[in-house]
PDB file of C-alpha atoms in Angstrom:
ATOM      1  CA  UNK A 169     113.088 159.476  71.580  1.00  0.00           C
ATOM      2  CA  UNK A 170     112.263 155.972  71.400  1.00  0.00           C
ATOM      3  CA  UNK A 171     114.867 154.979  68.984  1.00  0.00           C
ATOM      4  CA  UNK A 172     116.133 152.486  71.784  1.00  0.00           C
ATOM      5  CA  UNK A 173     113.771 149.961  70.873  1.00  0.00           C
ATOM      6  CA  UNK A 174     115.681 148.877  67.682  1.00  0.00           C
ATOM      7  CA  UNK A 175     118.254 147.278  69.833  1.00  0.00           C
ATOM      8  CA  UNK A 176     118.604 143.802  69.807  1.00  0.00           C
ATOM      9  CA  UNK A 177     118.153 143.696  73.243  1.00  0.00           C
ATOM     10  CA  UNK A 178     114.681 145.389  72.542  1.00  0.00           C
ATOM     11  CA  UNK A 179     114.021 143.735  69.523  1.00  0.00           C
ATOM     12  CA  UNK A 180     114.016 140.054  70.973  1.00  0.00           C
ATOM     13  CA  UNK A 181     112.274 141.544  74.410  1.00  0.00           C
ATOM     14  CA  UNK A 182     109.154 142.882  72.132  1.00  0.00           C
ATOM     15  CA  UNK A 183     109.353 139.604  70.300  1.00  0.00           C
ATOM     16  CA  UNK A 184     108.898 136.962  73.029  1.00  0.00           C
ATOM     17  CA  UNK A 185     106.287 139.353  74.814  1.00  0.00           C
ATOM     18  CA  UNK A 186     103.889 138.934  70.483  1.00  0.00           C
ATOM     19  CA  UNK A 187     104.784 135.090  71.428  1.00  0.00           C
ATOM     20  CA  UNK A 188     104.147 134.651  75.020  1.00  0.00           C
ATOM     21  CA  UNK A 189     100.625 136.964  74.600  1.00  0.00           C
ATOM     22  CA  UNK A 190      98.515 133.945  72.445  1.00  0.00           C
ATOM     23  CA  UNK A 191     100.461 130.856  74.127  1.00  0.00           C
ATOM     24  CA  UNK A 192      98.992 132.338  77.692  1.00  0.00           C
ATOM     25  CA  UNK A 193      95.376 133.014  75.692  1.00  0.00           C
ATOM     26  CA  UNK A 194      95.958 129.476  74.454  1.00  0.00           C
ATOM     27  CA  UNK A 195      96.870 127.767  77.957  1.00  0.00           C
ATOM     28  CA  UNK A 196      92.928 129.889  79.649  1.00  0.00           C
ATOM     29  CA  UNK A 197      91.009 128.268  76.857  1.00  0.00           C
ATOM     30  CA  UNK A 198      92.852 124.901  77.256  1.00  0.00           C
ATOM     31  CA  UNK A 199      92.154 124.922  80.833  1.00  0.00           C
ATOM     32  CA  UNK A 200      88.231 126.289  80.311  1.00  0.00           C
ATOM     33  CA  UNK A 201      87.752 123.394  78.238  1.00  0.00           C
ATOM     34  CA  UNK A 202      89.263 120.739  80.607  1.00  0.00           C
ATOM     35  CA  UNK A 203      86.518 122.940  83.283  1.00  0.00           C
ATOM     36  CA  UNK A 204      83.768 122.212  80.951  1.00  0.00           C
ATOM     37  CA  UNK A 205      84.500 118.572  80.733  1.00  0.00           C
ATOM     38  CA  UNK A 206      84.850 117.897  84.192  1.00  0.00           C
ATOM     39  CA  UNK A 207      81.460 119.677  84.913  1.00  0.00           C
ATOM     40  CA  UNK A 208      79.420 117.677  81.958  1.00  0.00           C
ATOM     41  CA  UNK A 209      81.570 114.664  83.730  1.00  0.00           C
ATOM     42  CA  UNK A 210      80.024 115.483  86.681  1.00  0.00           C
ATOM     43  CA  UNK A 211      76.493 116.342  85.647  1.00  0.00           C
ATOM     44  CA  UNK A 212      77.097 112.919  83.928  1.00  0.00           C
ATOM     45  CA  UNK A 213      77.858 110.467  86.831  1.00  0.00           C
ATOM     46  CA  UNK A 214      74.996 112.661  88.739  1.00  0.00           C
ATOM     47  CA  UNK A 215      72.073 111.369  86.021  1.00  0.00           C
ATOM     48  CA  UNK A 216      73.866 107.717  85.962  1.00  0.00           C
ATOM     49  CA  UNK A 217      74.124 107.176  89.486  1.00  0.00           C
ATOM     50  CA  UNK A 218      70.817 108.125  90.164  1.00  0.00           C
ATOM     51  CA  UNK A 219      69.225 106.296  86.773  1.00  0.00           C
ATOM     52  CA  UNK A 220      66.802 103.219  87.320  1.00  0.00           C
ATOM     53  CA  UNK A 221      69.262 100.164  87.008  1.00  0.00           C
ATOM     54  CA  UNK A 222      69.061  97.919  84.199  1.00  0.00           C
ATOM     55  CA  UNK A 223      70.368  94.592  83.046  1.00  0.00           C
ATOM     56  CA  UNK A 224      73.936  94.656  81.723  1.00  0.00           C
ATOM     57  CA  UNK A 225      72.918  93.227  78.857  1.00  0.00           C
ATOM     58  CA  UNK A 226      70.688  96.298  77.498  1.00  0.00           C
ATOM     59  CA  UNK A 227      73.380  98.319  77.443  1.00  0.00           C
ATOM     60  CA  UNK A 228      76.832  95.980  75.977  1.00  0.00           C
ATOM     61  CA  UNK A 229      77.614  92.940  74.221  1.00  0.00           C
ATOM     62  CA  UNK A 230      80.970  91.326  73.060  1.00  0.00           C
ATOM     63  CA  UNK A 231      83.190  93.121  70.587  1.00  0.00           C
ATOM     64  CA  UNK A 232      80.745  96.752  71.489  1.00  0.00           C
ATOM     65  CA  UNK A 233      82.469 100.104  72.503  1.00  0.00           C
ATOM     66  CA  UNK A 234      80.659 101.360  75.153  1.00  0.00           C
ATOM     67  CA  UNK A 235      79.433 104.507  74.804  1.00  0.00           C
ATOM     68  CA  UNK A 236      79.497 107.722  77.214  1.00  0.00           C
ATOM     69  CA  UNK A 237      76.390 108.289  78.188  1.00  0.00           C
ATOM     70  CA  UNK A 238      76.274 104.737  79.394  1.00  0.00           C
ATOM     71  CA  UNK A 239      78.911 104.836  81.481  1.00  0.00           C
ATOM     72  CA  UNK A 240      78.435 104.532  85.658  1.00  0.00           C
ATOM     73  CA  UNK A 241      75.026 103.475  84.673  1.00  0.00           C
ATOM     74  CA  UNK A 242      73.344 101.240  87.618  1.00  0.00           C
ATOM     75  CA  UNK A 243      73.812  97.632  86.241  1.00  0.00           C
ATOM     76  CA  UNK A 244      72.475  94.500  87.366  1.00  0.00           C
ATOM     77  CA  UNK A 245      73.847  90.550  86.399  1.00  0.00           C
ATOM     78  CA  UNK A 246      72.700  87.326  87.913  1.00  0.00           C
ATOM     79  CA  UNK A 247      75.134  84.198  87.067  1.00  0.00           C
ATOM     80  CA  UNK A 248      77.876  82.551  89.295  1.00  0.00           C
ATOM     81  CA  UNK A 249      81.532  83.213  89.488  1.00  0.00           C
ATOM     82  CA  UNK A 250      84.108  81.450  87.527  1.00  0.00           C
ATOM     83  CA  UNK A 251      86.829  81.869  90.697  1.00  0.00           C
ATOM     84  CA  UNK A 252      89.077  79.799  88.400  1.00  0.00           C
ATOM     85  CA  UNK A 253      89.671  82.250  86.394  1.00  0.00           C
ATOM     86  CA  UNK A 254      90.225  85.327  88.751  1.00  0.00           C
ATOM     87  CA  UNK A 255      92.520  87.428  87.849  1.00  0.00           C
ATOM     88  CA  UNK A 256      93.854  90.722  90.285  1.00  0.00           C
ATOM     89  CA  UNK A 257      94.650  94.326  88.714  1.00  0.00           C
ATOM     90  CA  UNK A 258      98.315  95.909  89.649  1.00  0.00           C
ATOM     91  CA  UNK A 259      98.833  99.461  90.937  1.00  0.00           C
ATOM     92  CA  UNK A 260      95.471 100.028  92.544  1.00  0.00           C
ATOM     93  CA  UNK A 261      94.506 102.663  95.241  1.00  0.00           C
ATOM     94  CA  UNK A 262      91.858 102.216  98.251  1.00  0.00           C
ATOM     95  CA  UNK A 263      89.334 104.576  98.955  1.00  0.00           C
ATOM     96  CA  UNK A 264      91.943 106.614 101.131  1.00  0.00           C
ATOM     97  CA  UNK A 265      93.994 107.197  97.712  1.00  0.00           C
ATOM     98  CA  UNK A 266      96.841 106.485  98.782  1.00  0.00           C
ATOM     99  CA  UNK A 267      97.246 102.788  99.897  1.00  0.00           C
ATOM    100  CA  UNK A 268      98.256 100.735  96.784  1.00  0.00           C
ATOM    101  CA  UNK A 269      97.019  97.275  96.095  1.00  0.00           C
ATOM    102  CA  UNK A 270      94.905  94.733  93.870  1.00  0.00           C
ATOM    103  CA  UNK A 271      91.263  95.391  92.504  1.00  0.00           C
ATOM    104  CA  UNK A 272      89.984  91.716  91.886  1.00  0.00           C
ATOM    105  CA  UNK A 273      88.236  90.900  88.760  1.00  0.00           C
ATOM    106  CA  UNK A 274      86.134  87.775  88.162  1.00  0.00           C
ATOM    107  CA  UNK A 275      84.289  86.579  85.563  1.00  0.00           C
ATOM    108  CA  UNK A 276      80.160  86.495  85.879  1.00  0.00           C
ATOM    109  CA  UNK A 277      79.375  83.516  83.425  1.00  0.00           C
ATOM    110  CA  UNK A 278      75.533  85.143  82.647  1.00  0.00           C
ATOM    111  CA  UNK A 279      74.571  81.770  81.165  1.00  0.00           C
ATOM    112  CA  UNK A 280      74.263  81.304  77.154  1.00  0.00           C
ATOM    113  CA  UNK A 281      77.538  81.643  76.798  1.00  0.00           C
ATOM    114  CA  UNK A 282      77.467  85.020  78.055  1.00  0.00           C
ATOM    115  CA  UNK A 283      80.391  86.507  80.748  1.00  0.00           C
ATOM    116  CA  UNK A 284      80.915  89.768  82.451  1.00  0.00           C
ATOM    117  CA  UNK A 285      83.715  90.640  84.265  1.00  0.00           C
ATOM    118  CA  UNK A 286      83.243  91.815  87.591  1.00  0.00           C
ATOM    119  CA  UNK A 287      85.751  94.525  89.768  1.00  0.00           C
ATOM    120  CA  UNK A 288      84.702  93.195  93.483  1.00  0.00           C
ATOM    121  CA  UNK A 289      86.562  95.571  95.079  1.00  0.00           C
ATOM    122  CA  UNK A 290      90.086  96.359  96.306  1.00  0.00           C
ATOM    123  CA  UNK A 291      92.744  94.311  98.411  1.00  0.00           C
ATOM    124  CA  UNK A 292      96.477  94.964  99.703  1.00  0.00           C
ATOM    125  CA  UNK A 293      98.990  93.906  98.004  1.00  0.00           C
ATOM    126  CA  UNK A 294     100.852  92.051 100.705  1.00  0.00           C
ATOM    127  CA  UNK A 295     104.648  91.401 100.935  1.00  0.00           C
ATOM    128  CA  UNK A 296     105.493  89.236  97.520  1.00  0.00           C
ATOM    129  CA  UNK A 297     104.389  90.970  94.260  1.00  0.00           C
ATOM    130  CA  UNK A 298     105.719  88.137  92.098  1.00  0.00           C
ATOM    131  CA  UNK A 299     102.830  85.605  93.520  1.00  0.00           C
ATOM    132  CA  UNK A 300      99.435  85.713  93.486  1.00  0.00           C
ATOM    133  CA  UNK A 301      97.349  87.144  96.382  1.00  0.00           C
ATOM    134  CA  UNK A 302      95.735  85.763  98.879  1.00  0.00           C
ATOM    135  CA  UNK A 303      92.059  86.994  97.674  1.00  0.00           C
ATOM    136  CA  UNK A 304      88.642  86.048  99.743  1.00  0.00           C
ATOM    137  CA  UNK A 305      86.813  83.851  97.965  1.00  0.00           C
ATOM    138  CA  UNK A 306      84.077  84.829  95.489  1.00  0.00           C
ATOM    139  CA  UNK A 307      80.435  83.789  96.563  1.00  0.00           C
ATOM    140  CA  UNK A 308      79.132  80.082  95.374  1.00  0.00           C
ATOM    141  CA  UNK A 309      76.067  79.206  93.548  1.00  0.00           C
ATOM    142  CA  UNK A 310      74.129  81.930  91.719  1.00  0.00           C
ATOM    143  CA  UNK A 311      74.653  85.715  92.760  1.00  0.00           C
ATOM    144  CA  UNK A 312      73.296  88.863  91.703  1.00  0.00           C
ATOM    145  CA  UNK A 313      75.657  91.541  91.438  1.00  0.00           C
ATOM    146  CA  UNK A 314      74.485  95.416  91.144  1.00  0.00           C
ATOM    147  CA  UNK A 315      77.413  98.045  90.251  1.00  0.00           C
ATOM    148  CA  UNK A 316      78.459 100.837  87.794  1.00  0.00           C
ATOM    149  CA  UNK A 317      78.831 100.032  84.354  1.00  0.00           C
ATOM    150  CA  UNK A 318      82.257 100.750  83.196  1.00  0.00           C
ATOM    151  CA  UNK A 319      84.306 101.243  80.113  1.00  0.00           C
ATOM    152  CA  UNK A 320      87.186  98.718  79.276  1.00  0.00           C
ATOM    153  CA  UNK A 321      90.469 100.394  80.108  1.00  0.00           C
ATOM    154  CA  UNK A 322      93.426 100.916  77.568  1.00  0.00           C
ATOM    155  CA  UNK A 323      96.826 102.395  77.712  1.00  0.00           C
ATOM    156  CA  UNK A 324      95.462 105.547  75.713  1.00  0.00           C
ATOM    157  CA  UNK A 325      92.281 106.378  77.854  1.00  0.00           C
ATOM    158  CA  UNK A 326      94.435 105.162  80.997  1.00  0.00           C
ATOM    159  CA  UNK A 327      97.671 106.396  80.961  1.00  0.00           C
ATOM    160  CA  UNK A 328      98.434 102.867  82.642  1.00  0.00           C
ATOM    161  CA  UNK A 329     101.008 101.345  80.804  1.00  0.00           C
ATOM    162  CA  UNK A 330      99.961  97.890  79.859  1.00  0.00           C
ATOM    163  CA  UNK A 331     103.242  95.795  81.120  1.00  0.00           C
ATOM    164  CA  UNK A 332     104.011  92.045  79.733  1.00  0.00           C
ATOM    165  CA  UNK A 333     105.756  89.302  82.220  1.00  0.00           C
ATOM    166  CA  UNK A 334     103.863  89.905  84.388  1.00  0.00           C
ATOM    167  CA  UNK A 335     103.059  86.678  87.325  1.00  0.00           C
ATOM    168  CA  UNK A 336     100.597  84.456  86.453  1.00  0.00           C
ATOM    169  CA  UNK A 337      96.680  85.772  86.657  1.00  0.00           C
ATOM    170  CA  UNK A 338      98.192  89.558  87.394  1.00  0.00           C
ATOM    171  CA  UNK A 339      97.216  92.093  85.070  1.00  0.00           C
ATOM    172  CA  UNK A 340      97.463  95.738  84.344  1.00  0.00           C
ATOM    173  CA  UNK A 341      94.217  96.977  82.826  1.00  0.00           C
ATOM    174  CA  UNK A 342      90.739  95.761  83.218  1.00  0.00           C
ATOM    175  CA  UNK A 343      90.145  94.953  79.693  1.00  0.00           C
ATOM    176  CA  UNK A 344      87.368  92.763  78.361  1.00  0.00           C
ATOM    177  CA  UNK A 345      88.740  91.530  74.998  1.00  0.00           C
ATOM    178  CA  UNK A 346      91.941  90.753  76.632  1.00  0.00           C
ATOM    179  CA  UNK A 347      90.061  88.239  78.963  1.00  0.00           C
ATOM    180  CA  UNK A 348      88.087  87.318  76.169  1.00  0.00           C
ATOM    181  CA  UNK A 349      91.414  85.920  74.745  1.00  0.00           C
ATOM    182  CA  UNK A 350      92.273  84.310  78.270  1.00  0.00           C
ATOM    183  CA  UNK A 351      89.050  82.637  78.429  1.00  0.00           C
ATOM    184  CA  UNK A 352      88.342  81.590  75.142  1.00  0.00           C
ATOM    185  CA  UNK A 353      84.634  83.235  75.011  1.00  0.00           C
ATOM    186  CA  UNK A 354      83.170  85.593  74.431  1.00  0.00           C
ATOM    187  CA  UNK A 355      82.855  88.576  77.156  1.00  0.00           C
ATOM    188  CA  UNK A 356      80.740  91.606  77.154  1.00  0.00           C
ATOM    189  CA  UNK A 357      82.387  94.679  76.646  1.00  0.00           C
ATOM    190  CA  UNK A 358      83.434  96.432  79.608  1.00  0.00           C
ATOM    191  CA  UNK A 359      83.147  95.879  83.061  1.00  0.00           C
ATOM    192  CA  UNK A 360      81.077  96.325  86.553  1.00  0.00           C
ATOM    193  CA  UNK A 361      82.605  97.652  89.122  1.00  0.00           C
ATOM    194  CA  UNK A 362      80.436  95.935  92.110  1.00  0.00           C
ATOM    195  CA  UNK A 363      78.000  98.615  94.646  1.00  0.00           C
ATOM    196  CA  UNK A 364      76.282  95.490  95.874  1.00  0.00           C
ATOM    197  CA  UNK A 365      75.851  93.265  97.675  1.00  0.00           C
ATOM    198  CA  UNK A 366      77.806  94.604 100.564  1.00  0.00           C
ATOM    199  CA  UNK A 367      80.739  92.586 101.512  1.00  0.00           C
ATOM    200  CA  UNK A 368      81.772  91.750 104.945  1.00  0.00           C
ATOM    201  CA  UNK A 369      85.149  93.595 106.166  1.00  0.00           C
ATOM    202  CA  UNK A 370      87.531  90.083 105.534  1.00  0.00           C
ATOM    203  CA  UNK A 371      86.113  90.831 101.616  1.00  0.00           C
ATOM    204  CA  UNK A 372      87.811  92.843  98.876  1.00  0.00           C
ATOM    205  CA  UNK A 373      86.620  96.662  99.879  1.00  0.00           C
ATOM    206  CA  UNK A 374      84.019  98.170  97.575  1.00  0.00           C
ATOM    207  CA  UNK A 375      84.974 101.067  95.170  1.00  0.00           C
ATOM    208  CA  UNK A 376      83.527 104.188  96.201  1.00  0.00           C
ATOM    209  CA  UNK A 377      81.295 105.976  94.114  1.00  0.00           C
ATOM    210  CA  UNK A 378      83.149 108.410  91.721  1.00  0.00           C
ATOM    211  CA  UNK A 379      83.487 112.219  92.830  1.00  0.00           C
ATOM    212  CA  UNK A 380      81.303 114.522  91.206  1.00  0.00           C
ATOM    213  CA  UNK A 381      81.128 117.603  93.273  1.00  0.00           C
ATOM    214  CA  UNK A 382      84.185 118.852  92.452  1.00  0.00           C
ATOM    215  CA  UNK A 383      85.025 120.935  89.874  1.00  0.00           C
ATOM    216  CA  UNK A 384      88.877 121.202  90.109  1.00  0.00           C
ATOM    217  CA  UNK A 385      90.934 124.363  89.860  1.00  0.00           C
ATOM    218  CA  UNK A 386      90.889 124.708  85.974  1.00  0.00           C
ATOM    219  CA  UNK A 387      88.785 127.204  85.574  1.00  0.00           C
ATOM    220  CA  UNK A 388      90.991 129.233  88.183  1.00  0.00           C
ATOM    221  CA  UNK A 389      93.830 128.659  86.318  1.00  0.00           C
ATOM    222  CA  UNK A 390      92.126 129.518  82.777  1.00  0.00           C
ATOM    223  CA  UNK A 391      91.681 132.961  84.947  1.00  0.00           C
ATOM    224  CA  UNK A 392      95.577 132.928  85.752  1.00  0.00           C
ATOM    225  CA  UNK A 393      96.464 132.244  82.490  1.00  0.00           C
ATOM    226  CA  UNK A 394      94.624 135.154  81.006  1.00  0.00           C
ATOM    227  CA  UNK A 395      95.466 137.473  83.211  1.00  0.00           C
ATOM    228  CA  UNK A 396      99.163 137.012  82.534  1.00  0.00           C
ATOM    229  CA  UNK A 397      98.372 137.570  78.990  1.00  0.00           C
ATOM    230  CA  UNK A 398      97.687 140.929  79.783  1.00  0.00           C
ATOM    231  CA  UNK A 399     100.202 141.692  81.804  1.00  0.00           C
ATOM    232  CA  UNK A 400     102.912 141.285  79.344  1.00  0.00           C
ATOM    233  CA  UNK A 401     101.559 144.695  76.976  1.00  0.00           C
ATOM    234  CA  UNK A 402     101.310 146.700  80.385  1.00  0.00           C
ATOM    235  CA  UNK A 403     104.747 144.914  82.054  1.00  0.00           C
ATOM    236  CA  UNK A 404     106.391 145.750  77.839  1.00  0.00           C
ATOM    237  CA  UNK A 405     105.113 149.482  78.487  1.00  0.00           C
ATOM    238  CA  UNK A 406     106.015 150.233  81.977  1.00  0.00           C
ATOM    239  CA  UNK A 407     109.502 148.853  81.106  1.00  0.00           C
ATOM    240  CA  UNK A 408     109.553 151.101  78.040  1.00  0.00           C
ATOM    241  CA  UNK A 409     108.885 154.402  80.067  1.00  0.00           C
ATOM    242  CA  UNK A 410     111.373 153.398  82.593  1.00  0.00           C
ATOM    243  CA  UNK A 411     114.090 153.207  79.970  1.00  0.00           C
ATOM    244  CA  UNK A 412     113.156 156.470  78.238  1.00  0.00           C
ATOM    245  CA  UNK A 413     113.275 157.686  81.368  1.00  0.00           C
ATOM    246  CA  UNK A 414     116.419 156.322  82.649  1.00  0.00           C
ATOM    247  CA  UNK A 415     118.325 157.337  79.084  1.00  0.00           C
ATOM    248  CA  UNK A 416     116.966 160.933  79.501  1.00  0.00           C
ATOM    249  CA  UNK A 417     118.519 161.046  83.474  1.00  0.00           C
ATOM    250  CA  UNK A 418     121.905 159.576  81.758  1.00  0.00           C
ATOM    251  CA  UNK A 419     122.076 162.126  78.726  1.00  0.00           C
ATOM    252  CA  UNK A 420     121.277 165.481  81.144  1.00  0.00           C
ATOM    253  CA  UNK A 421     123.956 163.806  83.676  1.00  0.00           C
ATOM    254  CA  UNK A 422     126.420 164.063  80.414  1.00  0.00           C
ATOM    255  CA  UNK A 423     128.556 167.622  80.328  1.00  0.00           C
ATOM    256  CA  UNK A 424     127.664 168.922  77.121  1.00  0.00           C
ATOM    257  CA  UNK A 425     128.841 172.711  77.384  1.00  0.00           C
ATOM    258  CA  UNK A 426     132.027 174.412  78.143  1.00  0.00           C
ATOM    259  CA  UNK A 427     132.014 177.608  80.328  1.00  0.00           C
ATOM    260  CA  UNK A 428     131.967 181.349  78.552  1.00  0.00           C
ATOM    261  CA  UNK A 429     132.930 184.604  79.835  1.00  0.00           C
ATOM    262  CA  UNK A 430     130.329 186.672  81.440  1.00  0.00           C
ATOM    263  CA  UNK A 431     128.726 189.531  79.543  1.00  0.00           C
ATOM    264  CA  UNK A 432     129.421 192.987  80.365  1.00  0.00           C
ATOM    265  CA  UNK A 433     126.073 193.867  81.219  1.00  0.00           C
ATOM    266  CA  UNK A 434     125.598 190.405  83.517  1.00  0.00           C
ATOM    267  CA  UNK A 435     129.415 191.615  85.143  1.00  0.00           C
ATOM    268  CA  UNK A 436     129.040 193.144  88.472  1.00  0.00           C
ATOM    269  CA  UNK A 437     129.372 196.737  89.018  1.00  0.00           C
ATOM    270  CA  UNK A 438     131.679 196.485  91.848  1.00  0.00           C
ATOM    271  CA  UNK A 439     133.975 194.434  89.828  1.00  0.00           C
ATOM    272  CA  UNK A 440     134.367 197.331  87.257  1.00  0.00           C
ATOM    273  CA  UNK A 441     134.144 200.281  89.316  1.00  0.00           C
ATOM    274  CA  UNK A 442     137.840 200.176  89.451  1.00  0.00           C
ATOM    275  CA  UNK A 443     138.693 198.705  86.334  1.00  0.00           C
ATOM    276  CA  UNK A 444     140.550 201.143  83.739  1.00  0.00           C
ATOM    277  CA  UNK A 445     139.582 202.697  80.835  1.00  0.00           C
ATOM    278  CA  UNK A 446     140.229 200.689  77.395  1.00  0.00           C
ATOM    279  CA  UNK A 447     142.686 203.040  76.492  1.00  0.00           C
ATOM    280  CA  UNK A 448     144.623 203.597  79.810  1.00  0.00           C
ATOM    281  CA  UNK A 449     148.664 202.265  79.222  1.00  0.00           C
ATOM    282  CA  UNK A 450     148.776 198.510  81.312  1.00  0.00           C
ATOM    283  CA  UNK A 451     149.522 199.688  84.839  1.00  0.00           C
ATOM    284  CA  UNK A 452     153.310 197.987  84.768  1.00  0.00           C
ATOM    285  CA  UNK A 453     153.826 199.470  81.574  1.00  0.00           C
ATOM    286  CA  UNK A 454     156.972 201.849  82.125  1.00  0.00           C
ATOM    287  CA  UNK A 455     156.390 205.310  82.087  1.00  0.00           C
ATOM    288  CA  UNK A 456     158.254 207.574  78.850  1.00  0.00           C
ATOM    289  CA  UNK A 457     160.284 210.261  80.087  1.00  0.00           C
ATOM    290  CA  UNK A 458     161.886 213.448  78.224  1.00  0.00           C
ATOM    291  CA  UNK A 459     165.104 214.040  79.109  1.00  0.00           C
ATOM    292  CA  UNK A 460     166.484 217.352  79.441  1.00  0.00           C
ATOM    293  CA  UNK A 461     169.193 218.624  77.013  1.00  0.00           C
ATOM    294  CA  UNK A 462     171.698 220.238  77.689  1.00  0.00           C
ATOM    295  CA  UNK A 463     172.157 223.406  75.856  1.00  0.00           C
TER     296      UNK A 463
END
């Protein structure tokens, strides 16, 4: 009945369906997980944002990974700007996300030897990419800066990749021991990325403050992927019962007698009212006759 499913056609048809059942499974937990992170993201940036700030130096120093439950944390530094050594960062949106540019980062010298390196905000890129920018100038004399403390950026954490020959005082990724290497001194680990003071219009435009209402599609798609995983049993058995079905229709379709004569007792009775007896002589059979002899 259901020999058909030894084909080969069947065979590799059953097969991919025991394969494609725990990659789906696989793909919803992958994408529950990438739900969960985003919502402890969130709930993180939510606590941060609205945590008393603090000094930047209570929460890095040079050569220190900063770690995630620090980050977006409410920072404060007081120092002046070392404009000298400004440097902009390629590939970077505005708040519309879609108009690319220069973030401009500027050292913070803290005092006792001390720097931080300061995102002020965002600028366009202009018409020559091979020269530096014409960036407003960073405030004079001492400054206090508030922003979000932020980890340094790398290539892995980034997916930015981290170019070489690049023009002079144009960088890729806002890292702090590459600076450090640029400045020749120390510089605390990470970076702010400045809330405040608020900058006239002419000045590099502020970051806006991370999104952390939204939760993305993943779990929606975790849903998606799982429900696909069942379909393929019920799809496998639906197309199983079709082809029983259709190989049934095809075999009854096939002429498998030959025709018989009819019984006597199905014949009809007008059809052998007249018929003669068994015995009776074929009816063009000639007729014997006795000739008479003469005496």
């Amino acid at each position: 009945m259901y020999r058909f499913l030894l084909s080969r056609q069947w065979v590799i048809l059953t097969l991919l369906g025991l394969v494609l059942i725990p990659a789906m499974v696989k793909l919803g937990f992958w994408q529950l997980h990438r739900h969960e992170h985003r919502v402890a993201q969130n709930q993180l940036i939510a606590r941060s944002l609205q945590a008393k700030p603090v000094p930047v130096t209570e929460l890095t120093s040079p050569g220190r990974a900063l770690p995630r439950g620090d980050m977006w944390r409410t920072v404060t530094a007081t120092g002046t700007y070392d404009a000298a050594h400004e440097v902009v960062v390629r590939q970077r949106t505005a708040a519309d996300e879609s108009t690319i540019g220069y973030y401009v980062l500027t050292p913070l010298d803290l005092g006792h030897g001390r720097t931080v390196l300061v995102n002020r905000g965002w600028i366009a890129a202009g018409g020559d990419l091979t020269k530096f920018p014409d960036v407003p100038a960073a405030p004079r004399g001492t400054v206090t800066v508030t922003g979000r403390m932020m980890a340094d950026e790398t290539t892995e954490g980034s997916g930015i990749k981290d170019r070489q020959g690049l023009p002079d005082r144009q960088v890729m990724l806002i890292n702090s021991a590459q600076q450090a290497k640029l400045l020749h001194r120390p510089v605390l680990a990470g970076y702010i990325e400045q809330t405040a003071p608020k900058t006239p219009h002419h000045t590099p435009e502020l970051v806006p403050d991370p999104d952390h209402d939204s939760i993305g599609p993943h779990m929606a798609y975790a849903v998606q992927w799982w429900l696909f995983a069942a379909a393929v049993p019920v799809g496998w058995v639906v197309l199983v019962r079709r082809e029983r079905r259709d190989l049934a229709a095809a075999a009854a379709a096939e002429p498998g007698t030959t025709a018989t004569e009819p019984d006597a007792a199905d014949a009809d009775p007008a059809d052998t009212a007249d018929a003669p007896p068994a015995d009776a002589p074929p009816v063009d059979a000639p007729v014997a006759r006795t000739a008479a002899t003469p005496e």
